[in-house]
Every structure is written in structure tokens, then in C-alpha cells.
Amino acid sequence: MSQTQQGTPMLELLKLPLSVLPALPRIVRDLPAYLNFLSGTVNGTGYDDRKYLLEKVLVLISQAEEDSTFSHILEMLFIRILYRDLPHPAIGYLGIPKGVPLPVPTEVLNNPIPYTFRAADGSNNNVHMPTLGMAGLPYVRNVTTSNTFLHHGTYPSAETVFDELLKRDGFVEHPGGLSSFFFSFANIVIHDLWNTNHSDWMKNDASSYIDLSPLYGSTEADVNSVRRHDGTGRLWEDVFADRRLLFMTPSTCALLVLFCRNHNYVATRIYTENENGTYADPATLDEEKRAVQDAELFHRARLVNSIFFAQIVLGDYVGSIIGLTRDGLSWRLDLPKSIRDLSHAWTGRGEGNVISVEFNLMYRWHPAISMEDTTWMEHFFNGLFHGKPSQELTIEDYKQAVRELTLATPRDVRERTFHHLKRGPDGRFADEDLAQLLFDATESPAAAFKARGTPEALRIIEVMGITQARKWRVCTLNEFRAYFGLRKYNDFDEWNPDPKIHTTAKRLYGHIDNLELYVGLQAEEAKPAMPGAGLCPGYTISRAILADAVALTRGDRFLTVDFTPANLTSWGYQDCQYEKDDGSMGGIIGRMLGRTLPGYYPADSAYKHFPFMVPKTMKGYMRKQPNGNVDKYSWERPKGPLHEMKKAAMSLSAVKAKASAQVKMNGNENGTSGQYGKLGL
């Protein structure tokens, strides 16, 4: 994240014509897409996203000369457009808490957390509006609807919609080579931002910021449950606060455990670096001073860890979403950077953010679940619902199962486990077990986004999603597209050209303007893998997701104006910076994998540098790149230190056996002048 002020002085503008020259052939080739955008914007009909304007602009910026005036201005304009897709601050809440204007809770006013540290519930991110984006408040609605079809009881049942449009009819491998590991990380991001209140579906019990709340929690009680409070600022070993994640795929839990380890690594480094000379051995401090030191170390470590998490989102995650990692490009959109436009006006940063119901629905990526995770889920759900078939499950069955599961989960985070893993005497899970889960996830291809792509085991989850969307009174798909300046669909075959899909949808909904948002997003024709497109979801999702990414990062004070060495310490600030030449193609997650599972991620391993891509697929893409460096990487599954220890032990046994045989041959079986004596064994 750049902290330098980005302007467009006249001297730079004078350089613009020269910096454009190398890009002219591509601009001319893509001219129809640009003209379509201008035409659709001027006449108000919206532009045709099947012309791939978004992808063409991303490719143009990514392949332009680095730090050129042309690439800088184009990136600046691109980010400005995306940031202004959504209102800042959002105003269309699903409900207003008692009191107008929005009251500032006493606990927020009396918040003991200093301005530069994150609050557990996300409050005080915008100090002028302290409750903006705070956990426990209603969702916002970005897009209003004037459609009456869905609100007169004339819509098809949620069960029918799932069975006919969403239920998986066969596994199709992801066209962009994304791995199950990518969606394990996505799981953490999604649960970081959305936690719909079970009693009141209008409220979000998570904050609207990338604050790593699955690890730390969203309340002070959650945060205290994972902290040691021993003067070191560390967390308990291999814990996380959000129990929802215990019921996700094993690789999701394993990855979240690594973020716990990363926090402890960071806290220890900040303590040992002791940049200001203010930290002391906790054993030498009285209780009050120890508590003060622990609080500062914890909050600084949390800042570093959560910003590191956000850097993974921007570098590895978004880099995979727009295909940069796959195509061997280390350039990334610098979404949080400081920007002035041509009129010298600022583009906002650190203004706060509030999650919307539309994006809640957009991030339900169940069609992408891998075959291996589908099998795990089927077994898990079979036990959860006591063998009751998915076709017979009701929402009440789900709520009852969740209640039982919650009661069965230990309150003490140190006693929780997942996937039959065992904690050692030190409270940690075995490195070997965690590593194997993550290796499996890296090797496992994700599924393609498509209509009829959601595993049947998730039927009740999808039925609840459709039901929630209807209770929220969300907009239709066409209304959502119009909001983002996209051309509305005129008929179902434009939305999805597959006759089996669009004829079914037409029978269920009658007119394309009646197609509800959630179903429309899930069953829309998927975008093909191409330069600028790596996630390959439906066309509408691929446009809206970047607007959300910009809002999340630019709106967060801690990822923008307060991302400084003063707050993170000099070491922590440097630890969150990318290294373009480290072989990760603009990523950063490999740094955490290597230090939290030492010995399992060799420096040259593709599993370390590109865990979001299936190794064999990434290797194939790299071979096609002009400057592909396939031979610089190890593409085999890492063996880990246990393998090396076993290998060494076997070698030692072989040496001893050979030496013993030699001794016997020399008639000196018990002497010290034979092979044993010479080898010192």
C-alpha cells in the first residue's frame, strides 16, 4: 500500500503523449470496447460487459511501462471510478437503531482503545462517525427496487429454484486453475465481513472492515478469550475466536490457525526489537504495568497481522481474481493509495465502510467447492443432521442443528479442535497435520462457477440464502446491473445462453426483469478465463467485486492513513511490504506459510509462492509465458522435516547395517577397530 501522495503535475502531463505510444496498438485493437462504454454511459443504457472492457483496461495498466505517466493516470482514473461506484458513507440501512440520528453507544464513547488501535467491534474507524461499520448494526441497502413480482408471493419456492437452477449436475474443473486453497482463504475473508444475526437477519454481527475478526472476534469478550494477558501480547496457541469456522472445511481452519501463529510471531518480534526501549521482561513488572505492556504489544501485533491479512487480500487474492498471478505479473492495483484527480480534488480514503446485503449475496461461492471438499461436506452434514436426506431438511432443522453444535463446542478456545486433529501438551496442533491439509487444498482443483453447480449437500444453506434475500427485499439482477452502469438483459438467453438454464428460468420467473438477485448471480453465464480474468464467476459478480474491494480497502483508516511505522513499528511496517522480486508474482502469503510451518515450505516451492493455484496448472501457464521460469521452482509436493528425519533415520540404519555386516566379515564384531569405531557410531 503506497503512502506517497499521488498527484498529476503539469510536467507529468506533458510526458503523457510519449508514455501512451507503447500502448497504442492495444488501445486501437480494443477500441470497440471503449466506444461501447462511452456510448452506453452517454445514452444511459449501460455498457456491454461481454465486450470485456474491465479486463482490457486491467491488462492495459498491468502491461504498461511501470511508473509511467500513462499507467499512473489510467490506474488513478480506474480506482476513482470503482471507489465512486458506492456511496461513502452508505445511507440506505435496513433498519435504524433507536434514536435518530444514529446514537453513539456509551461503550464506544468510553472506548479504552487508543485511536491508533482497532476496536474489537470495529467502532471508531471513522472518528467523526464512530459507529460507522461497527459490528451489531443493520446492513445497508445500496440498490433500491421497484419490482413487485417478488413481493406479491408470486415467486417460485426457494426449494424449486435450487432444484432446477442451482443443484450441481456434475463437477467441472475451474477454468483458471484456482485451487481449493484459494477458496479456503476466501472463506476467512467472507466470515470476516459477514455474520448475520440469527435472531435478526437485518443485523451484521461482524464489522465492515478487513480486521481478521474470525481470529480475534467481534466483541471484547471474544478478544479476551484468545489473549494470554501475560505481558507478551501473544494469543493462546493455535486458537481462533469465531466458532463458525470450526464447521468449515479443514483447510480453512488450518489456515486460520496460521494467522494465530503469525500474530504470536509478530508480537514476539516487536517485543524483541523493542524499538523505543519501553518493553521489559514481564516477570519483572507488577500486575498493572504488565497489563499495560501486554495491551500495547497485543494491539500493535494485531495491527500488523490484520494489515498483513489485507495485503494477502490485495496481493494474492485479488491478484488471482484478475489473473495476474496466473499470467506471471507482479503488478497490482494500489487500491488504498493517496490520489488527487486532475482538478486537484482528493479521492476519499479512510472514510469508513458499511457492508451491504447485495454483497452478502454476491460472496456465496458454493459452486466453486472442490470435489474433495464436497465429499467432506457430505459426511459432515450427514452427521450434523443425523442422516436426514438433504431434500427433507427445513430451516428449523438447520437452526436446531446449529444450536446443538454450538452447545457441544467447548467455551474455552484452547480446547477446541477440528477434523479430528489433536493438540499436543503445548496446546499446538502438529505442524505435519496442518501442512498436509494445506498441501491437499493446494493440489485440489476448485470447481467452475456455473448454473447447476452447487453441491446438493448445501441445499438447505441455499434455500436459506434465497429466503434471506427475499426478506431483505433486495433488488433484481437487472436493477443491480443498472446500478453499476452495466447494460440490462433483455431476455433470459442473454443472461445465460444455455437453453436448459434460460428456458427453466423463464418458466419460473416469466420476465427477465423479475429474476431475483441471488439466483441471477449464481446461475449467470460464467466469464471465461482470459487476461484480466482469473476468478471467472458470472459477468455481474466480476464487475461488482472490484468495487467492493476498493471500498473495503480505501474506506479503512488502518489500511490507509494510519498504515504507518509509528503505529506498526518500523519492523512491522516493513514486514507488511511486498517484495516484487521474491518469486511470488506480487504475492505475500508465502512469507507467512514459511515462518509458521518451518521446514514445510521450501524457498523455491510453488506450493509456497502460488498456493491459490493448482501446481500442475500453474506450471503449464508458466511454460507459456515469454519469460517463464519454470525451472526456478520446485513443483513437487513438499516432503517436510518429518520426511527428512525418517529418510535420515533410514539412511543411518542402512549405514549401521552395512557396517555391522562388514564387521562380521572382518571377524571383529565386538571390537572398536571395525567400521563402527571408524564411523564413530
XYZ file of C-alpha atoms in Angstrom:
681
model
C 0.000 0.000 0.000
C 1.566 3.211 -1.116
C 1.676 6.072 1.335
C 3.061 8.631 -1.107
C 0.902 11.465 -2.317
C -0.174 10.824 -5.904
C -0.712 13.946 -7.965
C -0.609 14.873 -11.667
C 1.704 17.879 -12.006
C 1.881 19.649 -15.369
C 5.324 18.221 -16.131
C 3.953 14.704 -15.838
C 1.003 15.571 -18.080
C 3.433 16.826 -20.718
C 5.072 13.396 -20.664
C 1.732 11.679 -21.246
C 1.786 11.530 -25.078
C 5.152 9.774 -25.105
C 4.148 7.301 -22.398
C 0.990 6.380 -24.336
C 2.851 5.403 -27.510
C 3.798 1.834 -26.448
C 0.160 1.101 -25.568
C -1.369 2.497 -28.785
C -1.620 -0.826 -30.672
C -3.558 -2.423 -27.810
C -5.779 0.657 -27.422
C -6.632 0.607 -31.139
C -7.347 -3.132 -31.039
C -9.666 -2.714 -28.043
C -11.327 0.438 -29.359
C -14.796 -1.176 -29.814
C -14.967 -1.893 -26.075
C -14.076 1.710 -25.190
C -16.601 3.116 -27.669
C -19.291 0.810 -26.291
C -18.555 2.087 -22.793
C -18.786 5.725 -23.880
C -21.972 5.136 -25.851
C -23.676 3.198 -23.059
C -22.673 5.791 -20.478
C -23.841 8.771 -22.533
C -27.212 7.349 -23.572
C -27.883 5.765 -20.176
C -28.346 2.194 -21.404
C -25.182 0.898 -19.735
C -22.203 -0.758 -21.346
C -21.979 -4.358 -22.529
C -19.711 -6.322 -20.178
C -19.427 -9.037 -22.849
C -17.047 -6.624 -24.591
C -14.602 -7.232 -21.696
C -13.790 -3.583 -21.071
C -12.817 -4.257 -17.447
C -10.319 -6.938 -18.434
C -8.885 -4.890 -21.287
C -8.232 -1.905 -19.012
C -6.594 -4.111 -16.377
C -4.336 -5.690 -18.993
C -3.505 -2.256 -20.385
C -2.427 -0.952 -16.968
C -0.587 -4.118 -15.946
C 1.457 -4.260 -19.141
C 2.203 -0.534 -19.381
C 5.667 0.707 -18.524
C 5.918 0.691 -14.748
C 5.641 4.140 -13.130
C 4.889 5.782 -16.475
C 2.599 8.805 -16.513
C 0.115 6.929 -18.681
C -0.148 3.916 -16.355
C -0.356 6.186 -13.305
C -3.202 8.298 -14.698
C -5.081 5.279 -16.020
C -4.796 3.479 -12.673
C -5.876 6.624 -10.835
C -8.984 7.005 -13.011
C -9.795 3.302 -12.716
C -9.628 3.372 -8.903
C -11.670 6.585 -8.743
C -14.448 5.043 -10.831
C -14.522 1.906 -8.689
C -14.488 3.855 -5.417
C -17.346 6.044 -6.565
C -19.457 3.025 -7.502
C -20.687 3.025 -3.904
C -21.773 5.906 -1.639
C -19.422 6.993 1.151
C -20.889 6.843 3.701
C -23.703 4.446 2.876
C -27.156 5.715 3.811
C -29.785 3.061 2.963
C -29.866 0.991 6.157
C -32.229 -1.975 6.537
C -33.139 -0.636 9.950
C -32.221 2.213 12.248
C -31.390 1.598 15.924
C -33.458 3.509 18.460
C -32.808 7.202 18.294
C -32.209 9.473 15.331
C -29.555 10.403 14.425
C -27.677 7.151 14.955
C -26.685 7.071 18.629
C -23.109 6.593 19.729
C -23.135 3.749 22.275
C -21.616 4.537 25.651
C -19.082 1.747 25.222
C -17.857 3.450 22.051
C -17.565 6.864 23.680
C -15.693 5.312 26.599
C -13.584 3.035 24.408
C -10.242 2.476 26.210
C -8.522 1.513 22.950
C -6.319 4.349 21.675
C -7.159 5.999 18.361
C -4.397 4.143 16.528
C -5.577 0.653 17.544
C -8.519 -1.338 16.238
C -11.548 -1.773 18.486
C -12.955 -5.293 18.745
C -16.282 -4.269 17.207
C -14.813 -2.028 14.504
C -16.015 1.212 16.098
C -14.013 4.441 15.816
C -12.678 3.555 12.382
C -14.089 6.894 11.294
C -13.734 9.069 14.381
C -16.323 11.540 13.076
C -18.866 8.718 12.765
C -17.697 6.244 15.434
C -20.390 3.624 14.802
C -19.931 3.518 11.022
C -19.255 -0.108 10.078
C -19.448 -1.264 13.697
C -20.480 -4.850 14.450
C -24.054 -5.396 15.603
C -25.678 -2.760 13.391
C -28.026 -3.249 10.420
C -26.820 -3.968 6.909
C -27.164 -1.255 4.295
C -29.028 -1.494 1.011
C -27.151 0.050 -1.905
C -29.762 -0.619 -4.584
C -33.459 0.050 -4.133
C -36.076 -1.950 -6.027
C -39.325 -1.013 -7.696
C -40.129 -4.586 -8.723
C -43.347 -6.008 -7.258
C -43.183 -9.577 -8.596
C -41.009 -10.867 -5.764
C -43.075 -9.196 -3.080
C -46.540 -10.432 -4.012
C -45.928 -14.081 -3.232
C -45.812 -14.967 -6.935
C -42.200 -16.068 -6.951
C -41.250 -19.748 -7.161
C -40.401 -21.578 -3.944
C -36.773 -21.437 -2.845
C -36.632 -25.248 -2.903
C -37.831 -25.362 -6.518
C -35.337 -22.715 -7.579
C -32.448 -24.656 -6.053
C -33.502 -27.992 -7.538
C -33.989 -26.613 -11.042
C -31.342 -23.903 -11.389
C -28.632 -24.320 -8.753
C -28.173 -28.004 -7.833
C -24.903 -29.431 -9.178
C -25.351 -31.676 -12.213
C -21.692 -32.607 -12.474
C -18.242 -31.397 -11.472
C -16.406 -29.075 -13.862
C -12.848 -28.063 -13.007
C -12.157 -24.360 -12.566
C -11.063 -22.926 -15.942
C -8.479 -20.565 -14.433
C -6.649 -23.181 -12.384
C -7.667 -21.877 -8.953
C -7.138 -24.289 -6.088
C -9.301 -25.178 -3.127
C -6.751 -23.233 -1.025
C -7.944 -20.021 -2.707
C -11.485 -20.644 -1.522
C -10.276 -21.620 1.958
C -8.811 -18.139 2.196
C -11.983 -16.675 0.659
C -13.905 -18.428 3.432
C -11.959 -16.444 6.036
C -12.498 -13.171 4.157
C -16.233 -13.825 3.834
C -16.657 -14.714 7.511
C -14.555 -11.684 8.410
C -17.165 -9.408 6.849
C -20.495 -11.189 7.245
C -22.057 -12.688 10.346
C -25.818 -12.322 10.027
C -27.506 -12.266 13.423
C -29.508 -15.483 13.914
C -32.357 -13.697 15.678
C -32.459 -10.597 13.486
C -31.446 -11.138 9.859
C -31.247 -7.383 9.338
C -28.116 -7.096 11.527
C -24.500 -7.940 10.854
C -22.602 -9.127 13.939
C -19.245 -8.608 12.194
C -17.644 -5.256 11.483
C -17.468 -3.953 7.922
C -13.666 -3.951 7.859
C -10.915 -6.414 6.996
C -9.892 -6.779 10.634
C -9.351 -10.560 10.821
C -12.314 -10.981 13.170
C -12.507 -14.777 12.605
C -9.260 -14.909 14.596
C -9.840 -12.102 17.108
C -13.631 -11.966 17.368
C -16.028 -9.022 17.171
C -16.532 -8.288 20.879
C -14.216 -7.600 23.794
C -15.235 -10.946 25.299
C -14.168 -12.694 22.086
C -10.839 -10.891 22.058
C -10.142 -11.672 25.696
C -10.871 -15.355 25.092
C -7.894 -15.713 22.733
C -5.400 -13.487 24.604
C -2.867 -14.725 27.170
C -2.697 -11.424 29.103
C 0.819 -12.338 30.269
C 2.714 -9.232 29.211
C 3.857 -10.634 25.848
C 0.858 -9.603 23.737
C 0.540 -13.151 22.426
C -2.516 -15.321 21.866
C -3.023 -18.837 23.169
C -1.520 -21.474 20.900
C -3.411 -22.293 17.686
C -6.737 -20.714 18.632
C -9.339 -18.532 16.942
C -12.428 -16.834 18.336
C -15.123 -17.414 15.712
C -16.622 -20.855 16.284
C -18.387 -20.729 12.900
C -15.077 -21.530 11.251
C -14.881 -24.844 13.120
C -17.629 -26.061 10.819
C -15.886 -25.025 7.618
C -13.559 -27.186 5.538
C -10.418 -28.390 7.400
C -8.035 -26.319 5.272
C -9.940 -23.163 6.243
C -9.337 -23.890 9.924
C -5.709 -24.833 9.304
C -5.090 -21.541 7.517
C -6.748 -19.546 10.299
C -4.501 -21.300 12.832
C -1.515 -19.991 10.872
C -2.779 -16.437 11.326
C -2.819 -17.110 15.073
C 0.788 -18.257 14.846
C 1.639 -15.230 12.751
C 0.227 -12.938 15.440
C 2.468 -14.582 18.035
C 5.474 -14.348 15.723
C 4.791 -10.633 15.197
C 4.214 -9.922 18.909
C 7.485 -11.661 19.794
C 9.426 -9.738 17.131
C 8.003 -6.381 18.244
C 8.931 -7.239 21.835
C 12.478 -8.328 20.989
C 13.076 -5.418 18.578
C 11.924 -3.063 21.370
C 12.385 -0.073 19.076
C 11.552 2.540 21.692
C 13.182 0.709 24.583
C 9.915 0.608 26.542
C 9.358 -3.145 26.885
C 10.657 -5.198 29.785
C 10.641 -8.832 30.859
C 7.027 -9.403 32.020
C 8.329 -11.264 35.078
C 9.923 -8.032 36.317
C 6.729 -5.963 36.049
C 3.946 -5.538 38.547
C 0.434 -6.546 37.513
C -0.629 -3.102 36.305
C 2.479 -2.452 34.202
C 2.369 -5.978 32.808
C -1.232 -5.408 31.682
C -0.293 -2.110 30.010
C 2.631 -3.714 28.172
C 0.515 -6.692 27.133
C -2.199 -4.433 25.731
C 0.234 -2.410 23.641
C 2.044 -5.459 22.280
C -1.235 -7.201 21.505
C -2.764 -4.248 19.672
C 0.372 -3.481 17.676
C 0.685 -7.153 16.728
C -2.979 -7.207 15.758
C -2.475 -4.148 13.553
C 0.452 -5.797 11.774
C -1.312 -9.155 11.448
C -4.564 -7.686 10.133
C -2.724 -5.453 7.659
C -0.665 -8.459 6.556
C -4.004 -10.238 6.026
C -5.230 -7.275 3.955
C -2.019 -7.361 1.914
C -2.717 -11.007 1.114
C -6.190 -9.926 0.002
C -4.730 -7.297 -2.337
C -1.654 -9.198 -3.494
C -2.511 -12.895 -3.647
C -6.322 -12.908 -3.568
C -7.176 -10.000 -5.889
C -4.105 -10.925 -7.927
C -5.691 -14.324 -8.534
C -9.168 -12.868 -9.101
C -7.946 -10.758 -12.021
C -5.493 -13.367 -13.304
C -2.235 -11.555 -12.563
C -0.613 -14.420 -10.646
C -1.555 -16.909 -13.350
C -0.127 -14.654 -16.065
C 3.157 -14.057 -14.225
C 2.613 -10.356 -13.489
C 3.814 -8.827 -10.224
C 1.995 -5.503 -10.780
C -1.006 -4.894 -8.517
C -3.685 -2.223 -8.299
C -2.634 0.028 -5.425
C -6.208 0.423 -4.213
C -5.570 2.319 -0.929
C -3.083 4.853 -2.291
C -3.483 8.604 -1.951
C -4.966 10.143 -5.107
C -5.677 13.638 -6.381
C -7.612 13.954 -9.629
C -6.914 16.429 -12.434
C -8.860 19.148 -10.598
C -6.593 18.630 -7.558
C -9.510 17.181 -5.543
C -8.863 14.227 -3.260
C -10.377 10.798 -3.797
C -11.531 9.720 -0.353
C -9.596 7.406 1.978
C -10.238 6.202 5.498
C -13.838 7.411 5.472
C -15.316 4.183 6.804
C -17.328 1.384 5.237
C -20.604 -0.461 5.771
C -21.341 -3.898 4.329
C -24.445 -4.255 2.149
C -26.933 -7.075 1.688
C -26.223 -7.167 -2.049
C -22.574 -8.025 -1.459
C -23.565 -10.522 1.227
C -25.397 -12.432 -1.507
C -22.650 -11.949 -4.064
C -19.974 -13.681 -1.981
C -21.718 -17.034 -1.625
C -19.389 -19.027 -3.832
C -20.692 -22.533 -3.245
C -20.443 -23.613 -6.916
C -16.634 -23.417 -6.635
C -16.375 -26.099 -3.913
C -13.908 -28.808 -4.929
C -14.735 -32.498 -5.178
C -12.708 -33.264 -2.059
C -14.405 -30.544 -0.020
C -17.786 -31.680 -1.329
C -17.122 -35.183 -0.015
C -16.051 -33.779 3.357
C -19.167 -31.613 3.487
C -21.474 -34.520 2.688
C -20.053 -36.515 5.592
C -20.196 -33.505 7.917
C -23.808 -32.699 7.056
C -24.811 -36.332 7.338
C -23.623 -36.314 10.949
C -24.953 -32.835 11.661
C -28.484 -33.712 10.541
C -28.411 -37.291 11.846
C -28.663 -38.821 8.394
C -31.763 -36.902 7.297
C -31.734 -36.510 3.475
C -30.977 -33.030 2.135
C -34.300 -32.960 0.267
C -36.180 -33.224 3.560
C -34.264 -30.647 5.599
C -36.019 -27.477 6.733
C -34.745 -24.156 8.023
C -35.853 -25.188 11.508
C -33.773 -28.382 11.168
C -30.780 -26.208 10.389
C -31.355 -23.879 13.338
C -31.739 -26.826 15.712
C -28.542 -28.442 14.413
C -26.635 -25.183 14.885
C -27.923 -24.902 18.452
C -26.769 -28.454 19.214
C -23.404 -27.848 17.591
C -22.913 -24.605 19.497
C -23.696 -26.275 22.820
C -21.260 -29.087 22.016
C -18.424 -26.664 21.241
C -16.101 -26.014 24.217
C -16.311 -22.466 25.537
C -12.558 -22.441 26.133
C -10.903 -21.795 22.771
C -7.876 -23.834 23.881
C -9.999 -26.979 23.989
C -11.474 -26.647 20.521
C -10.278 -28.791 17.663
C -11.283 -29.695 14.116
C -11.030 -32.540 11.626
C -10.013 -34.997 14.360
C -6.729 -33.140 14.944
C -5.184 -33.493 18.396
C -3.463 -30.804 20.422
C -0.065 -31.556 21.903
C 0.998 -30.873 25.510
C 1.929 -27.329 24.449
C -1.566 -26.739 23.064
C -0.406 -26.696 19.453
C -1.554 -28.819 16.559
C 1.156 -30.821 14.829
C 2.837 -28.901 12.016
C 2.671 -32.054 9.917
C -1.126 -32.263 10.202
C -1.679 -28.616 9.300
C 0.761 -28.732 6.401
C -0.811 -31.825 4.850
C -4.272 -30.221 4.972
C -2.929 -27.152 3.175
C -0.952 -29.175 0.625
C -4.117 -31.141 -0.151
C -6.037 -27.891 -0.633
C -3.373 -26.519 -2.983
C -3.453 -29.668 -5.121
C -7.251 -29.872 -5.208
C -8.798 -28.022 -8.183
C -11.725 -25.765 -7.369
C -14.903 -26.152 -9.376
C -16.074 -23.790 -12.090
C -18.736 -21.192 -11.413
C -21.854 -22.224 -13.281
C -25.596 -22.680 -13.095
C -26.416 -26.062 -11.578
C -23.051 -26.054 -9.852
C -23.844 -26.034 -6.109
C -23.397 -29.368 -4.272
C -26.708 -30.900 -3.224
C -25.471 -31.179 0.369
C -25.796 -27.380 0.589
C -29.457 -27.357 -0.432
C -30.703 -26.086 2.930
C -27.990 -23.389 3.011
C -29.040 -22.184 -0.438
C -32.726 -22.267 0.478
C -31.913 -20.072 3.478
C -29.939 -17.707 1.237
C -32.837 -17.271 -1.167
C -35.232 -16.818 1.758
C -32.959 -14.236 3.402
C -32.695 -12.254 0.173
C -36.469 -12.116 -0.104
C -36.860 -10.966 3.495
C -34.287 -8.257 2.806
C -36.365 -7.149 -0.207
C -33.250 -6.891 -2.353
C -33.238 -5.624 -5.914
C -33.452 -7.743 -9.043
C -30.425 -8.748 -11.104
C -31.176 -6.149 -13.779
C -31.547 -3.402 -11.183
C -28.179 -4.392 -9.710
C -26.551 -4.315 -13.146
C -28.004 -0.898 -13.910
C -26.627 0.417 -10.612
C -23.091 -0.440 -11.775
C -23.610 1.004 -15.240
C -23.993 -2.377 -16.944
C -26.454 -2.985 -19.755
C -29.658 -4.647 -18.584
C -30.505 -8.042 -20.019
C -33.406 -8.023 -22.467
C -34.178 -11.711 -22.112
C -33.052 -14.811 -20.253
C -30.914 -16.116 -23.121
C -28.682 -13.038 -22.834
C -28.193 -13.789 -19.130
C -27.348 -17.453 -19.766
C -27.279 -18.815 -23.339
C -27.623 -22.440 -22.168
C -31.169 -23.455 -23.275
C -31.569 -25.784 -20.285
C -30.969 -22.855 -17.951
C -32.677 -19.904 -19.608
C -35.854 -21.821 -20.518
C -36.157 -23.057 -16.928
C -35.593 -19.560 -15.548
C -38.176 -18.102 -17.919
C -40.739 -20.667 -16.802
C -40.066 -19.838 -13.142
C -39.848 -16.032 -13.361
C -41.749 -15.086 -16.507
C -39.745 -11.967 -17.396
C -36.033 -11.219 -17.106
C -36.825 -8.125 -15.018
C -38.262 -10.447 -12.351
C -35.088 -12.512 -11.959
C -34.072 -12.144 -8.307
C -30.556 -11.023 -7.495
C -29.233 -14.063 -5.642
C -30.366 -16.603 -8.218
C -29.377 -14.314 -11.069
C -25.832 -14.001 -9.743
C -25.470 -17.717 -9.027
C -26.791 -19.043 -12.345
C -25.477 -16.373 -14.728
C -23.178 -17.409 -17.554
C -19.610 -17.506 -16.232
C -16.833 -15.403 -17.665
C -14.104 -17.404 -19.460
C -10.504 -17.456 -18.289
C -8.621 -14.741 -20.122
C -6.071 -11.991 -19.435
C -7.596 -9.840 -16.700
C -9.985 -12.577 -15.535
C -8.898 -15.282 -13.101
C -11.870 -15.942 -10.817
C -14.276 -16.494 -13.729
C -17.609 -16.061 -11.909
C -20.718 -14.670 -13.587
C -20.243 -11.431 -15.505
C -22.083 -9.290 -12.961
C -20.078 -10.586 -9.995
C -16.782 -9.958 -11.760
C -17.698 -6.282 -12.238
C -19.096 -5.641 -8.753
C -16.389 -7.460 -6.792
C -13.731 -4.879 -7.637
C -15.953 -2.036 -6.425
C -16.295 -3.844 -3.107
C -12.538 -4.471 -2.883
C -11.856 -0.759 -3.347
C -14.496 0.244 -0.779
C -13.115 -2.201 1.796
C -9.520 -1.080 1.468
C -9.852 2.649 0.774
C -12.555 3.008 3.414
C -10.476 1.542 6.245
C -8.443 4.065 8.221
C -5.981 1.410 9.364
C -5.190 0.323 5.796
C -4.669 3.872 4.546
C -3.903 6.991 6.592
C -2.878 5.061 9.717
C -0.762 2.453 7.945
C 2.486 3.937 9.275
C 5.700 2.841 11.041
C 4.606 4.899 14.042
C 1.610 2.623 14.573
C 3.017 -0.704 13.388
C 6.649 -0.116 14.479
C 9.327 0.120 11.803
C 9.795 -3.641 11.738
C 6.037 -4.307 11.500
C 5.629 -1.761 8.723
C 8.406 -3.363 6.684
C 7.006 -6.829 7.294
C 3.792 -5.817 5.506
C 5.540 -4.667 2.326
C 5.608 -6.667 -0.891
C 8.837 -7.900 -2.444
C 8.271 -7.920 -6.196
C 11.359 -9.992 -6.924
C 10.798 -12.779 -4.393
C 9.246 -15.098 -6.985
C 5.639 -14.828 -5.763
C 4.398 -12.681 -8.669
C 3.196 -9.911 -6.376
C 2.010 -12.177 -3.560
C 2.935 -12.211 0.112
C 1.197 -15.215 1.704
C 4.234 -17.448 1.180
C 6.127 -15.423 3.774
C 3.600 -16.434 6.426
C 3.457 -20.064 5.302
C 7.225 -20.364 5.572
C 7.563 -18.946 9.072
C 4.508 -20.552 10.675
C 5.250 -24.027 9.299
C 9.066 -24.054 9.275
C 10.563 -26.760 7.108
C 7.354 -27.449 5.199
C 7.533 -24.700 2.597
C 10.967 -24.655 0.906
C 12.082 -21.320 -0.531
C 11.685 -22.491 -4.136
C 8.406 -24.374 -3.707
C 5.471 -23.495 -5.962
C 3.261 -24.531 -3.041
C 4.703 -21.587 -1.116
C 4.662 -18.973 -3.869
C 1.357 -19.873 -5.581
C -0.868 -21.755 -3.104
C -4.009 -20.286 -4.708
C -3.180 -22.080 -7.971
C -3.099 -25.838 -8.629
C 0.650 -26.503 -9.103
C 0.404 -28.598 -12.274
C -1.883 -25.978 -13.840
C 0.318 -23.064 -12.785
C 3.323 -24.868 -14.214
C 1.520 -25.177 -17.540
C 0.667 -21.474 -17.575
C 4.234 -20.541 -16.695
C 5.611 -22.577 -19.600
C 3.558 -20.411 -21.966
C 4.869 -17.126 -20.572
C 7.596 -15.381 -22.608
C 9.868 -15.177 -19.577
C 8.555 -18.216 -17.745
C 10.997 -19.513 -15.138
C 9.585 -22.980 -14.583
C 12.945 -24.422 -13.582
C 13.378 -21.878 -10.770
C 10.604 -23.568 -8.797
C 10.102 -26.951 -7.223
C 6.729 -28.312 -8.365
C 6.624 -31.435 -6.230
C 4.611 -31.685 -3.035
C 6.935 -30.650 -0.170
C 8.021 -33.559 1.977
C 8.529 -31.645 5.219
C 11.027 -32.176 8.050
C 9.376 -35.394 9.270
C 10.088 -36.997 5.912
C 13.678 -35.811 6.029
C 14.064 -37.139 9.583
C 12.651 -40.509 8.539
C 14.874 -40.503 5.479
C 17.908 -39.706 7.630
C 16.941 -42.407 10.132
C 16.581 -44.949 7.325
C 19.934 -43.913 5.903
C 21.511 -44.228 9.339
C 20.010 -47.699 9.755
C 21.346 -48.687 6.353
C 24.825 -47.432 7.243
C 24.747 -49.310 10.543
C 23.563 -52.489 8.852
C 26.267 -52.238 6.234
C 28.902 -51.505 8.877
C 27.710 -54.427 11.012
C 27.950 -56.752 8.058
C 31.447 -55.504 7.319
C 32.489 -56.062 10.943
C 31.249 -59.625 10.840
C 33.101 -60.244 7.603
C 36.296 -58.934 9.229
C 35.805 -61.120 12.295
C 35.735 -58.123 14.611
C 32.086 -57.976 15.573
C 32.666 -56.677 19.116
C 35.850 -54.699 18.608
C 36.371 -50.980 18.258
C 38.691 -51.084 15.282
C 35.952 -52.137 12.849
C 33.544 -49.901 10.906
C 31.585 -48.775 13.969
C 34.705 -47.386 15.523
C 35.781 -45.622 12.363
C 32.365 -44.023 11.841
C 32.052 -43.072 15.483
C 28.619 -44.730 15.681
